Coordinates of C-alpha atoms in Angstrom, one line a residue:
M1201 CA 0.0 0.0 0.0
K1202 CA 2.8 2.5 0.9
L1203 CA 4.5 1.7 -2.4
K1204 CA 1.3 2.5 -4.4
N1205 CA 0.9 5.8 -2.5
L1206 CA 4.5 6.7 -3.2
A1207 CA 4.1 6.0 -6.9
I1208 CA 1.0 8.2 -7.0
A1209 CA 2.8 11.0 -5.2
A1210 CA 5.8 10.7 -7.6
G1211 CA 3.4 10.8 -10.6
V1212 CA 1.8 14.0 -9.3
L1213 CA 5.2 15.6 -8.7
V1214 CA 6.3 14.7 -12.2
S1215 CA 3.1 16.2 -13.7
L1216 CA 3.4 19.4 -11.7
S1217 CA 7.0 19.9 -12.6
A1218 CA 6.3 19.3 -16.3
G1219 CA 3.6 21.9 -16.2
L1220 CA 5.8 24.4 -14.4
A1221 CA 8.7 23.9 -16.8
Q1222 CA 6.5 25.1 -19.7
S1223 CA 5.4 28.5 -18.4
A1224 CA 6.2 29.1 -14.8
L1225 CA 6.4 32.8 -13.9
A1226 CA 6.0 34.6 -10.7
N1227 CA 2.5 35.8 -11.5
G1228 CA 1.4 32.7 -13.3
D1229 CA 1.2 34.4 -16.8
E1230 CA 3.3 33.5 -19.8
F1231 CA 5.8 36.2 -20.5
F1232 CA 3.5 38.2 -22.8
G1233 CA 3.7 35.6 -25.5
L1234 CA 7.5 35.9 -26.2
E1235 CA 7.7 32.2 -26.8
E1236 CA 5.7 32.7 -30.0
M1237 CA 7.9 35.5 -31.2
G1238 CA 11.1 33.6 -31.6
P1239 CA 14.5 35.2 -30.8
V1240 CA 14.2 38.7 -29.4
D1241 CA 16.4 41.5 -30.9
F1242 CA 15.6 44.3 -28.5
L1243 CA 12.5 45.1 -26.5
Y1244 CA 11.5 46.7 -23.2
F1245 CA 9.0 45.3 -20.7
G1246 CA 8.0 46.3 -17.2
S1247 CA 5.3 47.8 -15.1
V1248 CA 3.7 51.1 -14.1
K1249 CA 2.7 51.8 -10.5
D1250 CA 1.6 54.7 -8.5
D1251 CA 3.6 56.0 -5.5
K1252 CA 1.5 53.8 -3.2
G1253 CA 2.6 50.6 -5.1
Q1254 CA -0.7 50.1 -7.0
F1255 CA -0.4 49.0 -10.6
L1256 CA -1.8 51.5 -13.2
S1257 CA -3.9 50.0 -16.0
G1258 CA -4.2 51.9 -19.3
A1259 CA -1.0 54.0 -18.9
E1260 CA 0.5 54.9 -22.3
V1261 CA 4.1 53.7 -22.7
T1262 CA 5.9 55.4 -25.6
L1263 CA 9.2 54.3 -27.2
K1264 CA 10.7 56.9 -29.5
V1265 CA 13.7 56.1 -31.8
S1266 CA 15.5 59.2 -33.1
D1267 CA 17.3 57.6 -36.1
P1268 CA 15.4 56.5 -38.0
E1269 CA 12.5 58.5 -36.5
L1270 CA 10.0 55.8 -35.2
I1271 CA 7.4 55.9 -32.5
F1272 CA 5.9 52.9 -30.8
V1273 CA 3.0 53.2 -28.3
E1274 CA 1.7 50.5 -26.0
Q1275 CA -0.7 50.5 -23.1
T1276 CA -0.3 48.8 -19.7
D1277 CA -2.6 45.8 -19.2
V1278 CA -5.1 45.4 -16.3
I1279 CA -2.3 44.7 -13.9
G1280 CA 0.0 47.6 -15.0
R1281 CA 2.4 45.6 -17.2
F1282 CA 3.6 46.5 -20.7
R1283 CA 5.9 45.1 -23.4
T1284 CA 7.0 47.1 -26.4
M1285 CA 7.2 45.5 -29.8
D1286 CA 10.6 44.2 -30.8
V1287 CA 12.1 47.5 -31.8
G1288 CA 15.4 45.8 -32.6
R1289 CA 13.7 43.6 -35.2
Q1290 CA 12.0 46.6 -36.7
L1291 CA 15.3 48.5 -37.0
L1292 CA 17.2 45.5 -38.4
D1293 CA 14.5 44.8 -40.9
R1294 CA 14.8 48.4 -42.2
G1295 CA 18.6 48.1 -42.5
Y1296 CA 19.5 50.1 -39.4
D1297 CA 21.7 49.1 -36.4
V1298 CA 20.2 48.8 -33.0
D1299 CA 21.5 51.7 -31.0
P1300 CA 19.7 52.1 -27.6
T1301 CA 21.3 55.6 -27.2
T1302 CA 18.8 56.8 -29.8
F1303 CA 15.8 55.4 -27.8
S1304 CA 13.6 57.3 -25.4
L1305 CA 11.0 55.5 -23.2
S1306 CA 8.4 57.4 -21.3
V1307 CA 5.0 56.9 -19.7
A1308 CA 1.9 59.1 -19.6
M1309 CA -1.5 58.8 -18.0
P1310 CA -4.2 61.4 -17.6
G1311 CA -4.1 62.9 -14.0
Y1312 CA -0.6 61.5 -13.3
K1313 CA 3.0 62.5 -13.8
Q1314 CA 6.0 60.3 -14.0
V1315 CA 8.4 60.6 -11.0
R1316 CA 10.7 57.6 -11.4
K1317 CA 12.0 55.4 -14.1
L1318 CA 14.1 52.4 -13.1
D1319 CA 15.9 51.1 -16.2
R1320 CA 17.6 47.7 -15.6
R1321 CA 19.4 47.5 -18.9
P1322 CA 23.1 47.2 -18.5
G1323 CA 24.9 49.9 -20.5
R1324 CA 26.0 49.1 -24.0
L1325 CA 23.8 46.1 -24.5
N1326 CA 21.9 46.3 -27.7
K1327 CA 20.3 42.8 -27.8
G1328 CA 17.7 41.3 -25.5
S1329 CA 14.7 42.1 -23.5
F1330 CA 15.1 44.7 -20.7
E1331 CA 13.0 45.6 -17.7
V1332 CA 12.0 49.2 -17.1
N1333 CA 9.6 50.1 -14.3
F1334 CA 7.9 53.4 -13.8
V1335 CA 6.4 55.2 -10.8
M1336 CA 3.8 57.9 -11.2
V1337 CA 2.0 60.2 -8.8
K1338 CA -1.3 62.0 -9.0
D1339 CA -0.8 65.4 -10.7
T1340 CA -2.4 68.0 -8.5
Q1341 CA -1.7 70.6 -11.2
A1342 CA -3.7 68.7 -13.9
K1343 CA -7.0 70.0 -15.0

């Protein structure tokens, strides 16, 4: 009887670990569908919160490239997360180099202003996916 229970427990553990290996992330979501995209050339992902730590849904995240002049706009999802399109792929497909020094990433939301931007991209890296998180506060000057 103990051997049978041990075999059942082992089977459950194997099933659980196989499921986790496929798409285990801290919040339980797949990483914004990156598996379907193939190799990533250059993109940003992250979150937008208020100064009290609450995630902001519907904030507009804008990535501007100065050379060539390109603008990409995304919105945060219901739990304040965003992912830009693969700007590296867009540039390479157009025959340009990926130069993050020509990139500008910002966030906007009616009634709020940006007070902090935490960019976790190590300097000089021009390939990969990089986390950038924003903090916003209610704008008491906004009308």
